[in-house]
């Protein structure tokens, strides 16, 4: 099975949602460290939340039949805290997640998701709880996310979401792949080097 | 907005340009890589047909996956061997200096780089590893990055970053005997929470901080990230300069004198503006241990496991989870908790002074029956120096195992793992569920001296009691 990963402008995402409840879900839980021994990311999708899934014996949201093929994840507070490893967003992306909505995200996790073209949108605790309940009430419904309107809706109910301006612009313009932008500044990089005492024998 | 802080000054020196998204393109002066987060970055580079722009500014070592018993190549774990071989190949292809097994300078990346003098004040230091904040101990801006940023740094020696706010954490007084840098940082994280530092760089300052050795300072900055702060730093001073003098990569001769001048100019001004300031008294801090599943769930050794019902609302659920997972009862004294495994090592507390302080507790005593205790030096240099001082013998005589350098049971990507429900006293930095290699294994974080005390008594012990006995010996 070949997957397609985010590319170019990220303006709209549609699909079914699933919910992971709990605050402070750290990257070691999203992808336990023993799965990090890999030189490519390809197998990570199957291992996402491995320990939690084992504990719940088939009843974890990522195992339930009804959630197969869902691409929107709704979480709570401080999601993705812990390590800076990009394996966590990679694992989620390779499982199929394309959008995450939560109360808040750990900073490095947020940045790592952005660099993969996965928006991490926020909303208040109250709204998230409501959204989670709706999703769990009917996992089959299709949700439409619209970046420009900062909203997600199921036709009947709509939720306002938040995203800080920088990330918004990057996703909207398709310039979330940073490398090419950085390389544009070659001359300026060389100037910075010239002005750093420690790269110039402290002259 | 902060101004006049070391963070501001170093940031300004490294600013390449403003990016359209509102972030800054920041130059990276020292890029450290290891086997876990670099291979995908190199493949991405190859896919895009890009070169490493400044190979001399990237330095590599191997730490996470190395076995600590038998380091003979090929490693018995084929995946570990593949990761190391991939790193070796990438370094060779791109002309990057690699401090490998057998180089005498290999070690946990945050231990080996400072001891080689690679980390210096005023640098920006990036590494695909969240504990990169360690290097801030020298007055550098140091932060962990993800794999796609590793790719960016390899390709352009720069990355896109948002400037952080700066919170100064001022610590008065001085730490009591038996209280170490680890206790102080666990205490700070307890106070400010595991996400109290999100969006901030932490400047640690004040008399108690100034009195710390460089190794103690590294312990503090190492765990800034556990408090949510992506970087933590300490202004450079005589202690910093003394540590750096004569190190392999430190400036020499006239350059050294000029370097000192520049480094001093970077120190936060007396009228610097901070976005937030916090003050605490270092003298009142006691040996601190975690009881739960986040580094913020710490208490002094004299306290009891908190009753979740009595905690602030937003901490109750995770506290309940933690009690259940750790199999601890609310209101039970933490001192006396039985343990199975004792681990001294990691980039938080695997340096010479850590082993030395722990060895003082261990000397002339025996590891309690049934306890598996082991010491994993943070680097080959630490191991060598410890052996020269006879520290390895002290541990071995007491019944500890003495291992080869690596990350080991800090995250258990090598064969060193907890088994089943085992509970460890650990000098590392994370007590997340499953962190030490068993999906339901349990971790109590503490200073190396406290780990040593736990090993001797087979249960959590106030290390000051053993230090007192010491006086009567
Ligand atoms: S010792 Fe632990 S925290 Fe430090 S780099 Fe290794 S795995 Fe990471």
PDB file of C-alpha atoms in Angstrom, chain B residues 203-427:
ATOM      1  CA  UNK B 203      17.987  31.850  32.455  1.00  0.00           C
ATOM      2  CA  UNK B 204      19.205  30.263  35.695  1.00  0.00           C
ATOM      3  CA  UNK B 205      20.982  32.779  37.879  1.00  0.00           C
ATOM      4  CA  UNK B 206      21.690  33.805  41.446  1.00  0.00           C
ATOM      5  CA  UNK B 207      24.144  32.781  44.170  1.00  0.00           C
ATOM      6  CA  UNK B 208      23.098  29.115  44.341  1.00  0.00           C
ATOM      7  CA  UNK B 209      23.565  28.731  40.583  1.00  0.00           C
ATOM      8  CA  UNK B 210      26.886  30.569  40.523  1.00  0.00           C
ATOM      9  CA  UNK B 211      28.247  28.211  43.168  1.00  0.00           C
ATOM     10  CA  UNK B 212      27.533  25.165  40.999  1.00  0.00           C
ATOM     11  CA  UNK B 213      30.328  23.478  39.073  1.00  0.00           C
ATOM     12  CA  UNK B 214      30.000  23.244  35.287  1.00  0.00           C
ATOM     13  CA  UNK B 215      28.774  19.686  35.708  1.00  0.00           C
ATOM     14  CA  UNK B 216      26.080  20.791  38.131  1.00  0.00           C
ATOM     15  CA  UNK B 217      25.109  23.564  35.729  1.00  0.00           C
ATOM     16  CA  UNK B 218      24.785  21.045  32.926  1.00  0.00           C
ATOM     17  CA  UNK B 219      22.439  18.968  35.077  1.00  0.00           C
ATOM     18  CA  UNK B 220      20.240  22.029  35.576  1.00  0.00           C
ATOM     19  CA  UNK B 221      20.133  23.084  31.926  1.00  0.00           C
ATOM     20  CA  UNK B 222      19.740  19.467  30.790  1.00  0.00           C
ATOM     21  CA  UNK B 223      16.353  19.266  32.455  1.00  0.00           C
ATOM     22  CA  UNK B 224      15.086  22.702  31.437  1.00  0.00           C
ATOM     23  CA  UNK B 225      13.260  20.871  28.662  1.00  0.00           C
ATOM     24  CA  UNK B 226      11.487  18.675  31.221  1.00  0.00           C
ATOM     25  CA  UNK B 227      10.031  21.904  32.530  1.00  0.00           C
ATOM     26  CA  UNK B 228       8.855  22.754  29.016  1.00  0.00           C
ATOM     27  CA  UNK B 229      11.636  25.269  28.293  1.00  0.00           C
ATOM     28  CA  UNK B 230      13.296  24.419  25.039  1.00  0.00           C
ATOM     29  CA  UNK B 231      16.503  26.058  26.178  1.00  0.00           C
ATOM     30  CA  UNK B 232      17.976  26.838  29.530  1.00  0.00           C
ATOM     31  CA  UNK B 233      21.202  28.746  30.037  1.00  0.00           C
ATOM     32  CA  UNK B 234      23.567  30.156  32.614  1.00  0.00           C
ATOM     33  CA  UNK B 235      25.729  33.231  32.080  1.00  0.00           C
ATOM     34  CA  UNK B 236      29.391  32.335  31.608  1.00  0.00           C
ATOM     35  CA  UNK B 237      31.779  33.257  34.427  1.00  0.00           C
ATOM     36  CA  UNK B 238      35.164  32.256  35.831  1.00  0.00           C
ATOM     37  CA  UNK B 239      33.876  28.731  36.509  1.00  0.00           C
ATOM     38  CA  UNK B 240      33.006  28.419  32.815  1.00  0.00           C
ATOM     39  CA  UNK B 241      36.340  29.772  31.633  1.00  0.00           C
ATOM     40  CA  UNK B 242      38.292  27.573  33.996  1.00  0.00           C
ATOM     41  CA  UNK B 243      36.457  24.521  32.725  1.00  0.00           C
ATOM     42  CA  UNK B 244      37.116  25.403  29.095  1.00  0.00           C
ATOM     43  CA  UNK B 245      40.765  26.361  29.456  1.00  0.00           C
ATOM     44  CA  UNK B 246      42.996  23.848  27.702  1.00  0.00           C
ATOM     45  CA  UNK B 247      40.187  21.677  26.320  1.00  0.00           C
ATOM     46  CA  UNK B 248      40.859  20.115  22.945  1.00  0.00           C
ATOM     47  CA  UNK B 249      38.656  22.484  20.930  1.00  0.00           C
ATOM     48  CA  UNK B 250      38.956  25.554  23.177  1.00  0.00           C
ATOM     49  CA  UNK B 251      40.657  28.611  21.709  1.00  0.00           C
ATOM     50  CA  UNK B 252      44.339  28.940  22.570  1.00  0.00           C
ATOM     51  CA  UNK B 253      46.868  31.778  23.066  1.00  0.00           C
ATOM     52  CA  UNK B 254      45.800  35.200  21.850  1.00  0.00           C
ATOM     53  CA  UNK B 255      42.502  33.740  20.674  1.00  0.00           C
ATOM     54  CA  UNK B 256      41.739  32.616  24.204  1.00  0.00           C
ATOM     55  CA  UNK B 257      42.172  36.147  25.565  1.00  0.00           C
ATOM     56  CA  UNK B 258      39.978  37.583  22.841  1.00  0.00           C
ATOM     57  CA  UNK B 259      37.423  34.852  23.386  1.00  0.00           C
ATOM     58  CA  UNK B 260      37.120  35.685  27.083  1.00  0.00           C
ATOM     59  CA  UNK B 261      36.479  39.318  26.196  1.00  0.00           C
ATOM     60  CA  UNK B 262      33.715  38.371  23.801  1.00  0.00           C
ATOM     61  CA  UNK B 263      32.187  35.823  26.153  1.00  0.00           C
ATOM     62  CA  UNK B 264      32.067  38.357  28.998  1.00  0.00           C
ATOM     63  CA  UNK B 265      30.319  40.847  26.748  1.00  0.00           C
ATOM     64  CA  UNK B 266      27.479  38.371  26.224  1.00  0.00           C
ATOM     65  CA  UNK B 267      26.491  38.091  29.886  1.00  0.00           C
ATOM     66  CA  UNK B 268      23.001  39.453  30.597  1.00  0.00           C
ATOM     67  CA  UNK B 269      23.225  43.158  31.464  1.00  0.00           C
ATOM     68  CA  UNK B 270      22.437  44.244  34.998  1.00  0.00           C
ATOM     69  CA  UNK B 271      19.500  46.209  33.600  1.00  0.00           C
ATOM     70  CA  UNK B 272      18.421  43.426  31.224  1.00  0.00           C
ATOM     71  CA  UNK B 273      14.669  43.029  30.786  1.00  0.00           C
ATOM     72  CA  UNK B 274      13.091  39.626  31.258  1.00  0.00           C
ATOM     73  CA  UNK B 275       9.621  38.561  30.226  1.00  0.00           C
ATOM     74  CA  UNK B 276       9.188  36.929  33.570  1.00  0.00           C
ATOM     75  CA  UNK B 277      11.174  36.563  36.781  1.00  0.00           C
ATOM     76  CA  UNK B 278      10.976  34.033  39.558  1.00  0.00           C
ATOM     77  CA  UNK B 279      12.942  33.845  42.750  1.00  0.00           C
ATOM     78  CA  UNK B 280      13.465  30.962  45.106  1.00  0.00           C
ATOM     79  CA  UNK B 281      15.616  29.981  48.030  1.00  0.00           C
ATOM     80  CA  UNK B 282      18.114  27.227  47.291  1.00  0.00           C
ATOM     81  CA  UNK B 283      18.957  26.665  50.956  1.00  0.00           C
ATOM     82  CA  UNK B 284      15.531  25.282  51.766  1.00  0.00           C
ATOM     83  CA  UNK B 285      15.538  22.589  49.074  1.00  0.00           C
ATOM     84  CA  UNK B 286      15.715  18.979  50.225  1.00  0.00           C
ATOM     85  CA  UNK B 287      16.695  15.854  48.341  1.00  0.00           C
ATOM     86  CA  UNK B 288      13.920  15.512  45.795  1.00  0.00           C
ATOM     87  CA  UNK B 289      12.555  12.459  43.997  1.00  0.00           C
ATOM     88  CA  UNK B 290       9.752  11.912  41.534  1.00  0.00           C
ATOM     89  CA  UNK B 291       6.957   9.610  42.554  1.00  0.00           C
ATOM     90  CA  UNK B 292       4.865   9.738  39.371  1.00  0.00           C
ATOM     91  CA  UNK B 293       5.015   9.561  35.603  1.00  0.00           C
ATOM     92  CA  UNK B 294       6.120  13.082  34.734  1.00  0.00           C
ATOM     93  CA  UNK B 295       9.285  14.862  35.906  1.00  0.00           C
ATOM     94  CA  UNK B 296       7.019  17.468  37.489  1.00  0.00           C
ATOM     95  CA  UNK B 297       5.649  14.940  39.944  1.00  0.00           C
ATOM     96  CA  UNK B 298       8.448  15.439  42.448  1.00  0.00           C
ATOM     97  CA  UNK B 299       8.458  15.666  46.224  1.00  0.00           C
ATOM     98  CA  UNK B 300      11.120  15.966  48.877  1.00  0.00           C
ATOM     99  CA  UNK B 301      12.270  12.682  50.355  1.00  0.00           C
ATOM    100  CA  UNK B 302      10.551  13.661  53.589  1.00  0.00           C
ATOM    101  CA  UNK B 303       7.140  14.144  52.002  1.00  0.00           C
ATOM    102  CA  UNK B 304       4.316  11.758  51.316  1.00  0.00           C
ATOM    103  CA  UNK B 305       2.877  10.756  47.962  1.00  0.00           C
ATOM    104  CA  UNK B 306       0.281  13.448  47.349  1.00  0.00           C
ATOM    105  CA  UNK B 307      -3.384  12.700  47.552  1.00  0.00           C
ATOM    106  CA  UNK B 308      -4.728  13.403  44.049  1.00  0.00           C
ATOM    107  CA  UNK B 309      -7.959  14.783  45.510  1.00  0.00           C
ATOM    108  CA  UNK B 310      -6.003  17.495  47.304  1.00  0.00           C
ATOM    109  CA  UNK B 311      -4.098  18.676  44.229  1.00  0.00           C
ATOM    110  CA  UNK B 312      -5.187  21.513  41.940  1.00  0.00           C
ATOM    111  CA  UNK B 313      -7.951  20.343  39.589  1.00  0.00           C
ATOM    112  CA  UNK B 314      -5.795  20.175  36.484  1.00  0.00           C
ATOM    113  CA  UNK B 315      -3.273  17.866  38.181  1.00  0.00           C
ATOM    114  CA  UNK B 316      -5.737  15.417  39.666  1.00  0.00           C
ATOM    115  CA  UNK B 317      -6.228  13.090  36.736  1.00  0.00           C
ATOM    116  CA  UNK B 318      -2.554  12.621  35.952  1.00  0.00           C
ATOM    117  CA  UNK B 319      -1.850  12.158  39.670  1.00  0.00           C
ATOM    118  CA  UNK B 320      -4.476   9.421  39.864  1.00  0.00           C
ATOM    119  CA  UNK B 321      -2.985   7.779  36.774  1.00  0.00           C
ATOM    120  CA  UNK B 322       0.431   8.051  38.332  1.00  0.00           C
ATOM    121  CA  UNK B 323      -0.576   6.470  41.667  1.00  0.00           C
ATOM    122  CA  UNK B 324      -2.153   3.585  39.829  1.00  0.00           C
ATOM    123  CA  UNK B 325       0.713   3.094  37.419  1.00  0.00           C
ATOM    124  CA  UNK B 326       3.403   3.432  40.077  1.00  0.00           C
ATOM    125  CA  UNK B 327       1.441   1.308  42.510  1.00  0.00           C
ATOM    126  CA  UNK B 328       1.849   3.929  45.210  1.00  0.00           C
ATOM    127  CA  UNK B 329      -0.813   4.884  47.736  1.00  0.00           C
ATOM    128  CA  UNK B 330      -1.731   8.477  48.360  1.00  0.00           C
ATOM    129  CA  UNK B 331      -0.273   9.718  51.662  1.00  0.00           C
ATOM    130  CA  UNK B 332       2.338   6.975  51.874  1.00  0.00           C
ATOM    131  CA  UNK B 333       5.807   8.320  52.777  1.00  0.00           C
ATOM    132  CA  UNK B 334       8.046   8.149  49.722  1.00  0.00           C
ATOM    133  CA  UNK B 335      11.073   7.310  51.837  1.00  0.00           C
ATOM    134  CA  UNK B 336      11.291   3.563  52.294  1.00  0.00           C
ATOM    135  CA  UNK B 337       9.770   2.715  48.895  1.00  0.00           C
ATOM    136  CA  UNK B 338      11.368  -0.579  47.834  1.00  0.00           C
ATOM    137  CA  UNK B 339      13.210  -0.642  44.554  1.00  0.00           C
ATOM    138  CA  UNK B 340      14.578  -3.304  42.208  1.00  0.00           C
ATOM    139  CA  UNK B 341      17.083  -1.580  39.953  1.00  0.00           C
ATOM    140  CA  UNK B 342      19.536   1.296  40.441  1.00  0.00           C
ATOM    141  CA  UNK B 343      20.858   3.187  37.451  1.00  0.00           C
ATOM    142  CA  UNK B 344      23.574   5.839  37.638  1.00  0.00           C
ATOM    143  CA  UNK B 345      24.305   7.471  34.298  1.00  0.00           C
ATOM    144  CA  UNK B 346      22.756   9.528  31.433  1.00  0.00           C
ATOM    145  CA  UNK B 347      23.394  13.011  30.085  1.00  0.00           C
ATOM    146  CA  UNK B 348      21.834  14.448  33.235  1.00  0.00           C
ATOM    147  CA  UNK B 349      24.076  12.744  35.760  1.00  0.00           C
ATOM    148  CA  UNK B 350      26.686  10.565  34.090  1.00  0.00           C
ATOM    149  CA  UNK B 351      29.643  12.893  34.559  1.00  0.00           C
ATOM    150  CA  UNK B 352      32.719  12.468  36.737  1.00  0.00           C
ATOM    151  CA  UNK B 353      31.483  14.478  39.720  1.00  0.00           C
ATOM    152  CA  UNK B 354      28.196  12.563  39.653  1.00  0.00           C
ATOM    153  CA  UNK B 355      30.006   9.252  39.880  1.00  0.00           C
ATOM    154  CA  UNK B 356      32.348  10.682  42.476  1.00  0.00           C
ATOM    155  CA  UNK B 357      29.566  11.918  44.763  1.00  0.00           C
ATOM    156  CA  UNK B 358      27.732   8.613  44.440  1.00  0.00           C
ATOM    157  CA  UNK B 359      30.911   6.658  45.144  1.00  0.00           C
ATOM    158  CA  UNK B 360      31.284   8.471  48.467  1.00  0.00           C
ATOM    159  CA  UNK B 361      27.977   6.972  49.569  1.00  0.00           C
ATOM    160  CA  UNK B 362      28.893   3.542  48.277  1.00  0.00           C
ATOM    161  CA  UNK B 363      32.446   3.326  49.646  1.00  0.00           C
ATOM    162  CA  UNK B 364      32.796   0.655  52.318  1.00  0.00           C
ATOM    163  CA  UNK B 365      29.190  -0.480  51.904  1.00  0.00           C
ATOM    164  CA  UNK B 366      27.406  -3.206  49.942  1.00  0.00           C
ATOM    165  CA  UNK B 367      24.504  -3.115  47.527  1.00  0.00           C
ATOM    166  CA  UNK B 368      21.450  -4.536  49.265  1.00  0.00           C
ATOM    167  CA  UNK B 369      20.649  -8.165  48.402  1.00  0.00           C
ATOM    168  CA  UNK B 370      18.451  -8.613  45.338  1.00  0.00           C
ATOM    169  CA  UNK B 371      19.115  -5.157  43.893  1.00  0.00           C
ATOM    170  CA  UNK B 372      20.554  -4.842  40.422  1.00  0.00           C
ATOM    171  CA  UNK B 373      22.738  -1.745  40.435  1.00  0.00           C
ATOM    172  CA  UNK B 374      24.874  -0.418  37.650  1.00  0.00           C
ATOM    173  CA  UNK B 375      26.930   2.580  36.661  1.00  0.00           C
ATOM    174  CA  UNK B 376      27.169   3.727  33.058  1.00  0.00           C
ATOM    175  CA  UNK B 377      29.705   6.535  32.617  1.00  0.00           C
ATOM    176  CA  UNK B 378      28.509   9.287  30.297  1.00  0.00           C
ATOM    177  CA  UNK B 379      31.537   9.087  28.037  1.00  0.00           C
ATOM    178  CA  UNK B 380      34.812   7.332  27.445  1.00  0.00           C
ATOM    179  CA  UNK B 381      36.646  10.273  28.989  1.00  0.00           C
ATOM    180  CA  UNK B 382      34.494  10.060  32.123  1.00  0.00           C
ATOM    181  CA  UNK B 383      35.122   6.319  32.299  1.00  0.00           C
ATOM    182  CA  UNK B 384      38.860   6.745  31.930  1.00  0.00           C
ATOM    183  CA  UNK B 385      39.112   9.479  34.530  1.00  0.00           C
ATOM    184  CA  UNK B 386      36.925   7.547  36.965  1.00  0.00           C
ATOM    185  CA  UNK B 387      39.146   4.510  36.582  1.00  0.00           C
ATOM    186  CA  UNK B 388      42.230   6.622  37.143  1.00  0.00           C
ATOM    187  CA  UNK B 389      40.718   7.763  40.425  1.00  0.00           C
ATOM    188  CA  UNK B 390      39.708   4.240  41.421  1.00  0.00           C
ATOM    189  CA  UNK B 391      36.014   5.095  41.385  1.00  0.00           C
ATOM    190  CA  UNK B 392      35.169   2.009  39.320  1.00  0.00           C
ATOM    191  CA  UNK B 393      36.740  -0.194  42.022  1.00  0.00           C
ATOM    192  CA  UNK B 394      34.626   1.411  44.743  1.00  0.00           C
ATOM    193  CA  UNK B 395      31.447   0.605  42.833  1.00  0.00           C
ATOM    194  CA  UNK B 396      32.572  -2.882  41.840  1.00  0.00           C
ATOM    195  CA  UNK B 397      33.581  -3.765  45.400  1.00  0.00           C
ATOM    196  CA  UNK B 398      30.189  -2.646  46.634  1.00  0.00           C
ATOM    197  CA  UNK B 399      28.448  -4.910  44.138  1.00  0.00           C
ATOM    198  CA  UNK B 400      27.593  -2.461  41.343  1.00  0.00           C
ATOM    199  CA  UNK B 401      28.185  -3.359  37.719  1.00  0.00           C
ATOM    200  CA  UNK B 402      30.509  -1.005  35.850  1.00  0.00           C
ATOM    201  CA  UNK B 403      29.598  -0.584  32.190  1.00  0.00           C
ATOM    202  CA  UNK B 404      30.848   0.989  28.982  1.00  0.00           C
ATOM    203  CA  UNK B 405      29.604   4.526  28.122  1.00  0.00           C
ATOM    204  CA  UNK B 406      26.253   5.181  26.436  1.00  0.00           C
ATOM    205  CA  UNK B 407      22.681   6.267  27.085  1.00  0.00           C
ATOM    206  CA  UNK B 408      21.800   2.809  28.356  1.00  0.00           C
ATOM    207  CA  UNK B 409      18.775   2.529  30.618  1.00  0.00           C
ATOM    208  CA  UNK B 410      17.938   6.225  30.363  1.00  0.00           C
ATOM    209  CA  UNK B 411      15.730   5.173  27.466  1.00  0.00           C
ATOM    210  CA  UNK B 412      16.663   1.538  27.019  1.00  0.00           C
ATOM    211  CA  UNK B 413      17.228   1.442  23.282  1.00  0.00           C
ATOM    212  CA  UNK B 414      20.086  -0.954  24.009  1.00  0.00           C
ATOM    213  CA  UNK B 415      19.905  -4.246  25.964  1.00  0.00           C
ATOM    214  CA  UNK B 416      19.737  -2.471  29.370  1.00  0.00           C
ATOM    215  CA  UNK B 417      16.053  -2.569  30.304  1.00  0.00           C
ATOM    216  CA  UNK B 418      13.711  -2.863  33.213  1.00  0.00           C
ATOM    217  CA  UNK B 419      11.706  -6.062  33.246  1.00  0.00           C
ATOM    218  CA  UNK B 420       7.995  -6.304  33.890  1.00  0.00           C
ATOM    219  CA  UNK B 421       6.840  -4.117  36.777  1.00  0.00           C
ATOM    220  CA  UNK B 422      10.344  -3.473  38.103  1.00  0.00           C
ATOM    221  CA  UNK B 423      10.887  -0.120  39.735  1.00  0.00           C
ATOM    222  CA  UNK B 424      14.139   1.771  39.366  1.00  0.00           C
ATOM    223  CA  UNK B 425      15.934   4.515  41.214  1.00  0.00           C
ATOM    224  CA  UNK B 426      17.462   6.390  38.326  1.00  0.00           C
ATOM    225  CA  UNK B 427      19.727   9.394  37.865  1.00  0.00           C
TER     226      UNK B 427
END
